[in-house]
Coordinates of C-alpha atoms in Angstrom, one line a residue:
M1 CA 15.2 -25.7 7.8
H2 CA 15.4 -29.4 7.8
K3 CA 13.0 -32.2 7.9
Y4 CA 11.9 -33.2 11.4
L5 CA 9.6 -36.0 12.6
L6 CA 7.3 -34.4 15.2
S7 CA 10.3 -32.5 16.4
I8 CA 10.7 -29.7 18.9
A9 CA 12.1 -27.6 16.0
L10 CA 9.0 -28.0 13.9
L11 CA 6.7 -27.2 16.8
A12 CA 8.8 -24.1 17.6
A13 CA 8.5 -23.0 14.0
C14 CA 4.7 -23.3 14.1
T15 CA 4.5 -21.6 17.4
Q16 CA 6.6 -18.7 16.1
A17 CA 4.4 -18.3 13.1
N18 CA 1.4 -18.2 15.5
A19 CA 3.0 -15.3 17.4
Q20 CA 3.2 -13.2 14.3
A21 CA 0.2 -14.2 12.3
P22 CA -2.4 -17.0 12.1
V23 CA -0.6 -20.3 11.9
P24 CA -0.3 -21.5 8.2
A25 CA -1.2 -25.1 7.6
V26 CA 2.0 -25.8 5.5
D27 CA 5.6 -25.1 6.4
V28 CA 7.7 -26.0 3.3
Q29 CA 11.1 -27.5 4.2
H30 CA 12.6 -27.9 0.7
Y31 CA 11.8 -27.6 -3.0
T32 CA 13.5 -29.6 -5.8
F33 CA 12.5 -28.1 -9.1
S34 CA 13.4 -30.0 -12.3
I35 CA 12.9 -27.7 -15.2
T36 CA 13.3 -28.6 -18.9
L37 CA 13.8 -25.8 -21.4
N38 CA 14.1 -25.8 -25.2
D39 CA 14.9 -23.5 -28.1
Q40 CA 11.9 -24.5 -30.3
D41 CA 9.2 -22.8 -28.2
D42 CA 8.5 -21.2 -24.7
V43 CA 7.0 -24.3 -23.2
I44 CA 8.6 -25.5 -20.0
K45 CA 8.3 -29.0 -18.5
G46 CA 8.5 -29.1 -14.7
E47 CA 8.6 -31.6 -11.9
A48 CA 8.5 -30.2 -8.4
D49 CA 9.2 -32.2 -5.2
V50 CA 7.8 -30.2 -2.4
R51 CA 8.9 -31.5 1.1
L52 CA 6.7 -30.0 3.8
S53 CA 5.6 -30.2 7.4
L54 CA 2.1 -29.7 8.7
C55 CA 1.4 -27.2 11.5
R56 CA -2.2 -28.3 12.0
D57 CA -4.5 -31.1 10.8
V58 CA -5.7 -30.6 7.3
S59 CA -8.0 -32.3 4.8
S60 CA -6.1 -31.0 1.8
I61 CA -2.8 -29.3 0.9
T62 CA -2.8 -26.0 -1.0
L63 CA 0.0 -24.7 -3.2
D64 CA 0.2 -21.6 -5.3
L65 CA 0.4 -22.1 -9.1
D66 CA -1.1 -20.1 -11.8
G67 CA -3.3 -22.0 -14.2
K68 CA -3.8 -21.6 -17.9
A69 CA -5.4 -18.3 -19.1
A70 CA -7.4 -17.4 -22.2
D71 CA -4.2 -16.7 -24.1
D72 CA -3.1 -20.3 -23.4
K73 CA -0.3 -19.1 -21.1
G74 CA 0.1 -20.5 -17.6
M75 CA 0.7 -23.9 -16.1
Q76 CA -1.2 -27.2 -16.4
V77 CA -0.8 -29.9 -13.8
L78 CA -0.5 -33.4 -15.1
T79 CA -0.1 -35.5 -12.0
V80 CA 0.4 -35.3 -8.3
T81 CA 2.0 -38.1 -6.3
E82 CA 3.2 -39.0 -2.8
G83 CA 5.7 -41.8 -3.2
K84 CA 4.1 -44.2 -5.5
K85 CA 0.6 -43.1 -4.6
K86 CA -1.2 -41.0 -7.2
L87 CA -3.3 -38.3 -5.6
S88 CA -6.4 -36.5 -6.9
F89 CA -6.2 -32.7 -7.1
T90 CA -8.0 -29.6 -8.4
H91 CA -6.3 -26.7 -10.1
A92 CA -8.4 -23.5 -10.3
D93 CA -8.1 -19.8 -9.4
D94 CA -4.3 -20.1 -9.3
K95 CA -4.4 -22.7 -6.5
L96 CA -3.3 -26.3 -6.6
I97 CA -5.4 -28.2 -4.1
I98 CA -4.1 -31.7 -3.3
N99 CA -6.9 -33.9 -2.0
T100 CA -5.1 -35.7 0.9
A101 CA -5.6 -35.5 4.6
A102 CA -2.5 -34.9 6.8
K103 CA -1.9 -34.7 10.5
S104 CA -0.2 -31.8 12.4
G105 CA 3.5 -32.5 12.9
T106 CA 3.8 -34.9 10.0
N107 CA 6.1 -34.6 7.1
H108 CA 5.3 -35.3 3.4
T109 CA 6.9 -35.0 0.0
Y110 CA 4.5 -34.3 -2.9
R111 CA 5.7 -34.5 -6.6
V112 CA 3.9 -32.2 -9.0
T113 CA 4.4 -32.9 -12.7
Y114 CA 3.3 -29.9 -14.8
G115 CA 4.1 -27.8 -17.9
G116 CA 3.1 -24.8 -19.9
I117 CA 4.2 -21.3 -21.1
P118 CA 5.0 -19.0 -18.2
A119 CA 2.9 -15.8 -18.4
D120 CA 5.4 -14.2 -16.0
G121 CA 7.9 -15.2 -13.3
L122 CA 10.3 -17.0 -15.7
I123 CA 11.0 -14.4 -18.5
I124 CA 11.7 -16.1 -21.8
S125 CA 12.9 -13.6 -24.3
K126 CA 15.9 -12.2 -26.2
N127 CA 18.6 -10.0 -24.8
K128 CA 19.8 -6.8 -26.4
Y129 CA 22.0 -8.8 -28.8
G130 CA 19.1 -10.9 -30.0
D131 CA 20.2 -14.0 -28.1
R132 CA 17.6 -16.2 -26.3
T133 CA 17.6 -16.0 -22.5
F134 CA 15.6 -17.4 -19.6
F135 CA 15.5 -15.4 -16.3
G136 CA 13.5 -16.0 -13.1
D137 CA 12.0 -12.7 -11.8
N138 CA 9.7 -13.7 -8.9
W139 CA 9.2 -10.5 -6.8
L140 CA 6.3 -10.3 -5.7
H141 CA 4.1 -13.4 -5.8
R142 CA 5.4 -14.2 -9.3
A143 CA 7.2 -17.5 -8.4
Q144 CA 3.8 -19.1 -8.6
K145 CA 3.6 -18.1 -12.3
W146 CA 6.0 -21.0 -13.1
L147 CA 6.7 -22.9 -9.8
P148 CA 4.2 -24.8 -7.6
C149 CA 5.0 -23.4 -4.2
V150 CA 3.9 -21.5 -1.1
D151 CA 4.5 -18.0 -2.6
D152 CA 4.8 -16.1 0.7
V153 CA 7.8 -14.2 2.0
A154 CA 7.3 -15.7 5.4
D155 CA 7.6 -19.3 4.2
K156 CA 11.3 -20.0 3.6
A157 CA 12.8 -23.2 2.4
G158 CA 15.9 -24.8 0.8
V159 CA 15.8 -25.2 -2.9
D160 CA 17.4 -27.3 -5.7
F161 CA 17.2 -26.4 -9.3
I162 CA 17.9 -29.1 -11.9
V163 CA 17.8 -27.4 -15.2
T164 CA 17.9 -29.3 -18.5
A165 CA 18.5 -27.0 -21.5
P166 CA 20.3 -27.0 -24.8
A167 CA 24.0 -27.5 -24.2
H168 CA 25.2 -24.1 -25.5
Y169 CA 23.6 -22.4 -22.4
S170 CA 25.1 -21.9 -19.0
V171 CA 22.9 -22.0 -15.9
V172 CA 23.1 -20.1 -12.7
A173 CA 20.8 -20.5 -9.7
N174 CA 20.7 -20.3 -5.9
G175 CA 23.5 -22.0 -3.9
L176 CA 26.3 -24.1 -5.3
K177 CA 26.6 -26.0 -8.5
L178 CA 26.7 -29.7 -7.7
S179 CA 26.9 -31.2 -11.2
E180 CA 26.7 -30.5 -14.9
K181 CA 26.1 -33.5 -17.2
Q182 CA 25.9 -33.6 -21.0
N183 CA 23.0 -35.7 -22.4
G184 CA 23.1 -35.6 -26.2
S185 CA 22.4 -32.0 -27.3
N186 CA 21.2 -31.1 -23.9
K187 CA 22.9 -30.5 -20.6
A188 CA 21.5 -30.9 -17.0
T189 CA 22.8 -28.5 -14.4
H190 CA 22.1 -29.0 -10.7
W191 CA 22.3 -26.2 -8.2
H192 CA 21.7 -26.7 -4.5
E193 CA 20.8 -24.2 -1.8
D194 CA 20.3 -25.6 1.7
V195 CA 19.8 -22.3 3.4
P196 CA 16.1 -21.4 3.7
V197 CA 15.1 -18.6 1.4
S198 CA 11.8 -17.0 0.3
T199 CA 10.3 -17.9 -3.1
K200 CA 10.7 -14.2 -4.1
V201 CA 14.5 -14.8 -4.3
M202 CA 14.6 -18.4 -5.8
V203 CA 15.5 -18.1 -9.5
I204 CA 17.4 -19.5 -12.4
G205 CA 19.4 -17.6 -15.1
V206 CA 20.0 -19.4 -18.4
A207 CA 21.9 -17.7 -21.2
D208 CA 25.1 -17.9 -23.3
F209 CA 27.1 -16.4 -20.4
A210 CA 30.7 -15.4 -20.1
I211 CA 31.7 -16.4 -16.5
S212 CA 34.5 -14.7 -14.6
T213 CA 37.1 -16.5 -12.5
P214 CA 35.9 -16.2 -8.9
E215 CA 37.5 -14.0 -6.3
F216 CA 37.3 -15.3 -2.8
V217 CA 36.1 -13.3 0.2
N218 CA 37.1 -15.5 3.1
T219 CA 35.7 -18.8 1.6
I220 CA 32.9 -17.2 -0.4
P221 CA 33.5 -17.3 -4.2
V222 CA 32.4 -14.0 -5.9
N223 CA 32.1 -13.8 -9.7
A224 CA 30.2 -12.4 -12.7
Y225 CA 27.9 -13.9 -15.3
T226 CA 27.6 -11.6 -18.3
F227 CA 26.5 -11.8 -21.9
K228 CA 29.5 -12.8 -23.9
Q229 CA 29.5 -9.5 -25.9
D230 CA 29.7 -7.6 -22.6
K231 CA 32.4 -9.7 -21.0
S232 CA 35.0 -7.0 -20.6
N233 CA 32.7 -4.2 -19.4
G234 CA 30.7 -6.6 -17.3
F235 CA 33.6 -8.2 -15.4
K236 CA 34.9 -4.7 -14.6
A237 CA 31.5 -3.3 -13.6
Y238 CA 30.8 -6.1 -11.1
S239 CA 34.4 -6.2 -9.8
C240 CA 33.4 -4.0 -6.8
A241 CA 31.3 -6.8 -5.3
P242 CA 34.1 -8.5 -3.3
E243 CA 35.0 -5.3 -1.4
I244 CA 31.4 -4.6 -0.7
L245 CA 30.7 -8.2 0.5
N246 CA 33.7 -8.0 2.8
F247 CA 32.7 -4.7 4.3
Y248 CA 29.2 -5.9 5.1
S249 CA 30.5 -9.2 6.5
Q250 CA 32.7 -7.2 8.9
Q251 CA 30.0 -4.7 9.9
I252 CA 26.9 -6.7 10.1
G253 CA 27.7 -10.4 10.5
P254 CA 28.6 -13.5 8.5
Y255 CA 27.3 -13.8 4.9
A256 CA 24.5 -16.4 4.9
Y257 CA 25.2 -18.1 1.6
K258 CA 28.0 -20.1 0.0
K259 CA 28.6 -18.0 -3.2
L260 CA 27.8 -14.6 -4.7
A261 CA 27.1 -14.4 -8.4
N262 CA 26.5 -11.0 -10.1
V263 CA 24.4 -11.6 -13.2
Q264 CA 23.6 -9.5 -16.2
S265 CA 20.0 -10.3 -16.9
K266 CA 16.5 -9.3 -18.1
T267 CA 15.0 -8.4 -14.7
I268 CA 12.2 -5.8 -14.8
F269 CA 14.0 -4.1 -11.9
G270 CA 17.3 -2.2 -11.9
G271 CA 18.6 -5.0 -9.7
M272 CA 17.0 -8.0 -8.0
E273 CA 18.6 -9.4 -4.9
N274 CA 18.0 -13.1 -5.6
A275 CA 19.7 -15.1 -2.8
S276 CA 23.4 -15.7 -3.7
N277 CA 22.9 -14.7 -7.3
I278 CA 21.9 -11.0 -7.9
F279 CA 20.3 -10.1 -11.2
Y280 CA 21.1 -6.7 -12.7
Y281 CA 19.5 -5.0 -15.7
E282 CA 21.0 -5.4 -19.1
N283 CA 22.8 -2.1 -19.4
S284 CA 24.1 -2.2 -15.8
V285 CA 27.5 -3.2 -17.3
N286 CA 27.8 0.3 -18.7
D287 CA 26.4 2.1 -15.7
K288 CA 28.9 4.6 -14.2
A289 CA 27.0 4.5 -10.9
I290 CA 27.1 0.7 -10.8
E291 CA 28.9 0.5 -7.4
A292 CA 25.9 2.0 -5.6
L293 CA 23.6 -0.5 -7.3
V294 CA 25.9 -3.4 -6.4
A295 CA 26.1 -2.1 -2.8
H296 CA 22.3 -2.0 -2.5
E297 CA 21.8 -5.5 -3.9
V298 CA 24.6 -7.0 -1.9
A299 CA 23.1 -5.4 1.3
H300 CA 19.9 -7.2 0.5
Q301 CA 21.7 -10.5 1.0
W302 CA 21.6 -9.6 4.7
F303 CA 18.4 -7.6 4.8
G304 CA 15.5 -9.0 2.8
D305 CA 17.1 -12.4 1.9
A306 CA 18.6 -13.7 5.1
A307 CA 16.6 -11.6 7.6
T308 CA 13.3 -11.3 5.8
E309 CA 10.2 -9.3 6.5
S310 CA 7.3 -11.4 7.9
D311 CA 4.9 -9.5 5.7
V312 CA 5.3 -7.4 2.6
T313 CA 3.9 -4.3 4.4
D314 CA 7.1 -4.4 6.4
V315 CA 9.2 -4.2 3.2
W316 CA 11.1 -1.3 4.6
L317 CA 13.1 -3.9 6.6
S318 CA 14.4 -4.9 3.2
E319 CA 14.5 -1.9 1.0
G320 CA 15.1 0.8 3.6
F321 CA 18.0 -1.2 5.0
A322 CA 19.6 -1.8 1.6
T323 CA 19.3 1.9 0.8
Y324 CA 20.8 3.0 4.1
F325 CA 23.6 0.5 4.1
T326 CA 24.5 1.6 0.6
H327 CA 25.0 5.1 2.0
Y328 CA 26.9 3.5 5.0
Y329 CA 29.2 1.8 2.6
H330 CA 29.8 5.1 0.7
E331 CA 30.6 6.8 4.0
H332 CA 33.1 4.1 4.8
K333 CA 34.8 4.4 1.4
Y334 CA 34.4 8.0 0.5
G335 CA 33.9 9.8 3.8
I336 CA 31.2 11.5 5.8
D337 CA 30.6 14.2 3.2
S338 CA 29.6 11.5 0.8
L339 CA 27.0 10.2 3.3
K340 CA 25.6 13.7 3.9
K341 CA 25.3 14.4 0.2
R342 CA 23.4 11.2 -0.4
M343 CA 21.1 11.8 2.5
L344 CA 20.3 15.4 1.3
I345 CA 19.4 14.1 -2.1
D346 CA 17.1 11.5 -0.6
R347 CA 15.5 14.1 1.7
A348 CA 14.6 16.3 -1.3
G349 CA 13.1 13.2 -3.0
I350 CA 11.1 12.4 0.1
F351 CA 9.5 15.8 0.3
A352 CA 8.7 15.8 -3.4
F353 CA 7.1 12.3 -3.0
E354 CA 4.9 13.5 -0.1
M355 CA 3.5 16.3 -2.3
E356 CA 2.0 13.5 -4.5
R357 CA 1.2 10.8 -2.0
M358 CA 0.9 11.0 1.8
T359 CA 1.2 7.6 3.3
P360 CA 3.3 6.1 6.1
V361 CA 6.4 3.9 5.6
V362 CA 4.6 0.9 7.2
D363 CA 1.4 1.1 5.1
K364 CA -1.1 -1.5 6.3
T365 CA -3.8 -0.3 3.9
K366 CA -2.2 -1.7 0.7
E367 CA -2.8 -5.1 -0.8
K368 CA 0.0 -7.5 -0.3
A369 CA 0.7 -7.9 -4.0
D370 CA 0.7 -4.1 -4.6
I371 CA 4.0 -3.1 -6.2
T372 CA 3.3 0.5 -5.2
L373 CA 4.7 -0.5 -1.8
L374 CA 8.0 -0.1 -3.5
N375 CA 8.2 3.6 -3.3
T376 CA 10.2 6.5 -1.8
N377 CA 8.8 5.7 1.6
S378 CA 10.1 2.1 1.7
Y379 CA 13.5 3.1 0.2
Q380 CA 14.6 6.7 1.0
K381 CA 12.4 7.6 3.9
A382 CA 13.0 4.3 5.6
S383 CA 16.7 4.8 5.1
W384 CA 16.4 8.2 6.8
V385 CA 14.7 6.5 9.7
L386 CA 17.8 4.3 10.2
Y387 CA 20.1 7.3 9.8
M388 CA 18.2 9.2 12.5
L389 CA 18.1 6.1 14.7
R390 CA 21.9 5.9 14.4
H391 CA 22.2 9.5 15.6
K392 CA 19.7 8.9 18.4
L393 CA 21.5 5.8 19.8
G394 CA 25.0 6.6 18.8
D395 CA 27.2 4.6 16.5
D396 CA 28.3 1.9 18.9
K397 CA 24.8 1.1 20.1
F398 CA 23.3 1.4 16.7
I399 CA 25.6 -1.1 15.0
K400 CA 25.3 -3.4 18.1
G401 CA 21.6 -3.5 17.6
I402 CA 21.9 -4.1 13.8
R403 CA 24.2 -7.0 14.4
T404 CA 21.9 -8.5 17.0
Y405 CA 18.9 -8.0 14.8
Y406 CA 20.7 -9.8 11.9
S407 CA 22.0 -12.7 14.0
T408 CA 18.6 -13.2 15.7
Y409 CA 16.5 -13.3 12.4
K410 CA 19.1 -14.6 10.0
N411 CA 17.4 -17.3 7.8
G412 CA 14.1 -16.3 9.4
N413 CA 11.5 -13.6 9.4
A414 CA 11.0 -10.4 11.4
T415 CA 8.4 -7.7 11.9
T416 CA 9.0 -4.0 12.6
N417 CA 8.2 -4.6 16.2
N418 CA 10.8 -7.3 16.4
F419 CA 13.4 -4.8 15.1
R420 CA 12.2 -2.1 17.6
T421 CA 12.5 -4.5 20.5
I422 CA 16.1 -5.3 19.7
M423 CA 17.1 -1.7 19.1
E424 CA 15.5 -0.7 22.4
K425 CA 17.6 -3.2 24.2
A426 CA 20.8 -2.3 22.4
G427 CA 20.1 1.5 22.9
G428 CA 18.8 1.3 26.4
Q429 CA 15.8 3.4 25.7
N430 CA 12.1 3.3 24.7
L431 CA 11.7 3.8 21.0
E432 CA 7.9 3.5 20.8
Q433 CA 7.3 7.1 20.0
F434 CA 10.2 7.3 17.6
F435 CA 8.9 4.3 15.5
K436 CA 5.3 5.6 15.7
Q437 CA 6.1 9.0 14.3
W438 CA 8.6 8.1 11.7
L439 CA 7.2 4.7 10.4
Y440 CA 3.5 4.7 11.2
T441 CA 2.7 8.4 10.6
A442 CA 2.6 10.0 7.2
G443 CA 4.5 13.1 6.4
H444 CA 7.3 14.9 8.3
P445 CA 7.9 17.8 10.7
K446 CA 7.7 21.3 9.4
L447 CA 9.3 23.8 11.8
R448 CA 9.0 27.6 12.0
I449 CA 11.9 29.0 14.0
S450 CA 11.9 32.7 14.9
Y451 CA 14.6 34.4 16.9
E452 CA 15.6 37.7 18.3
T453 CA 18.4 39.1 20.5
D454 CA 17.5 39.7 24.1
K455 CA 18.6 43.3 24.8
T456 CA 18.9 42.6 28.5
N457 CA 21.5 39.9 28.6
H458 CA 22.5 39.9 25.0
G459 CA 21.3 36.3 24.5
V460 CA 19.1 34.9 21.8
H461 CA 15.4 34.0 22.3
L462 CA 14.1 31.2 20.1
H463 CA 10.5 30.4 19.4
I464 CA 10.1 27.0 17.6
E465 CA 6.7 25.8 16.4
Q466 CA 5.7 22.6 14.7
L467 CA 3.3 23.4 11.8
Q468 CA 2.3 19.9 10.7
K469 CA -0.8 18.1 12.1
E470 CA 1.0 15.5 14.2
V471 CA 3.2 16.6 17.0
Y472 CA 6.7 15.0 16.9
Q473 CA 9.1 14.4 19.7
L474 CA 12.4 15.5 18.2
S475 CA 15.8 17.1 18.7
V476 CA 16.9 19.8 16.4
D477 CA 20.5 21.1 16.3
I478 CA 21.0 24.8 16.0
K479 CA 24.2 26.7 15.3
M480 CA 24.6 30.5 15.7
G481 CA 28.1 31.8 15.2
S482 CA 30.3 29.7 17.5
T483 CA 27.4 28.5 19.6
N484 CA 25.9 25.0 19.1
F485 CA 22.7 24.1 20.8
T486 CA 20.2 21.2 20.7
A487 CA 16.5 22.0 21.1
N488 CA 14.5 19.0 22.5
M489 CA 10.9 19.3 21.5
K490 CA 8.1 17.3 23.1
D491 CA 5.2 19.7 22.4
R492 CA 4.0 21.8 19.5
V493 CA 5.7 24.9 20.7
L494 CA 9.1 25.5 22.4
D495 CA 10.5 28.8 23.7
L496 CA 14.0 29.0 25.0
N497 CA 16.9 31.3 25.5
I498 CA 20.5 30.6 24.6
A499 CA 23.6 32.4 25.6
A500 CA 24.9 35.0 23.2
P501 CA 27.5 33.5 20.8
T502 CA 31.1 34.5 21.3
E503 CA 31.2 35.1 17.5
A504 CA 28.3 36.5 15.5
G505 CA 26.7 34.7 12.7
E506 CA 23.5 33.7 11.1
L507 CA 21.3 31.1 12.7
V508 CA 21.7 27.7 11.0
V509 CA 19.2 24.9 11.7
D510 CA 20.3 21.3 11.5
P511 CA 23.9 22.1 10.3
N512 CA 24.9 18.4 10.1
F513 CA 21.7 17.2 8.4
K514 CA 20.5 14.9 11.1
L515 CA 16.7 15.5 11.0
L516 CA 14.1 14.7 8.3
A517 CA 12.3 18.0 8.5
E518 CA 11.6 21.3 6.7
Y519 CA 12.5 24.6 8.3
E520 CA 11.4 28.2 8.0
V521 CA 13.7 30.6 9.8
L522 CA 12.5 34.2 10.7
K523 CA 14.6 36.9 12.4
K524 CA 12.6 39.4 14.3

């Protein structure tokens, strides 16, 4: 987003927010974070220029920023200014409240000067070789641990990072590098991202990196940043990224950013999909299954980064999509059997997870900052929902819907209902029940299928019963010998007769693995 003076675009942004949730007061347009790091201690010095617009009249401006704790970690605000005007503020309960009135539709830039030792968010530590490193790790609501910001997935903005650090370090951040200037023993590196992104994926990485020569996908440079000791393995491990980027660009739509860096890091996750610079765990460079991890994180650049969930309870729009499109990429590269194998492994994991925890994919009961939302539901079960939706709509309508969803919400935010509306239009059918039973209902169908041969006409009689509490509307494929049949269930029980197979054989339920269900088959 760009800065507008009482513009139609700003009013539209505020109106759109109102359609999804109560209108926030602040709509951040751009951040410029100037961060100074050193090798003597873990204290950072920061200066943040926060350019924002107001969606309603306010008597004060509130930003998220953790204060100092008992262990002396946290941030301390020194000054807040607007232009040359010094503003009063309070900093308590992890909120920075700037005491200044502002009118709806007006634009302001506030400069926050601050410093301290980050308790989290910016991880200052040593890598496996004992070398000092600095890595942003902001998911979820952890940007505020070291950056004054609106730390909400729905508030997206452009970002500049100007990092001053000892000259032996290299710096990577969102966007493109604009400059790198030596100043005595220090070096200032300036990265600029004008595409709006959420704070959860705004980061810096600072280490003694080895940096590969970029390979271009169309005009997008793709390269690797690894620890120098892992240069050979790391460059090879991340070399699959260009092929993956090209595949998703062709299948889904244009890549939203101007570069893709694949970075060996100290993230607490296996991989973190920071916009245009993905962070992978330290030993990823030796991971034999690295291609799947890269495919997952690159898919996030479309789903989660560019098209972002409006609320964290819709995180399946990020993690489920990245999981499914990893499988989709493997299907493209290795064939349909690879896809089926991966879906079967995920299905077993889903059933095991539901033995321990019975909650829906879209779980509105959890707190927004609860990391337990990252679970088998939001990854594997959500992926299965997309897989079943693909079979329900057919390949052409499914991918048409996916492309429309991405182009509609690229660089914006979407809800589950937004996605459903687009897929209904693309598929030409009502999907309310499909979404209700698979995303908003806990558990999965459990079917008991009994069958016997009808001695009168030599056909087969089937009795199918749903055993779970909720009644699903579903289609289950059945194969018996050379006969293939689809049973469409709308009620708890279905009785039907099928013609006798021309070739005998046992009854096989869901032979192509299209349905997330358990089956009990009984022959009378």
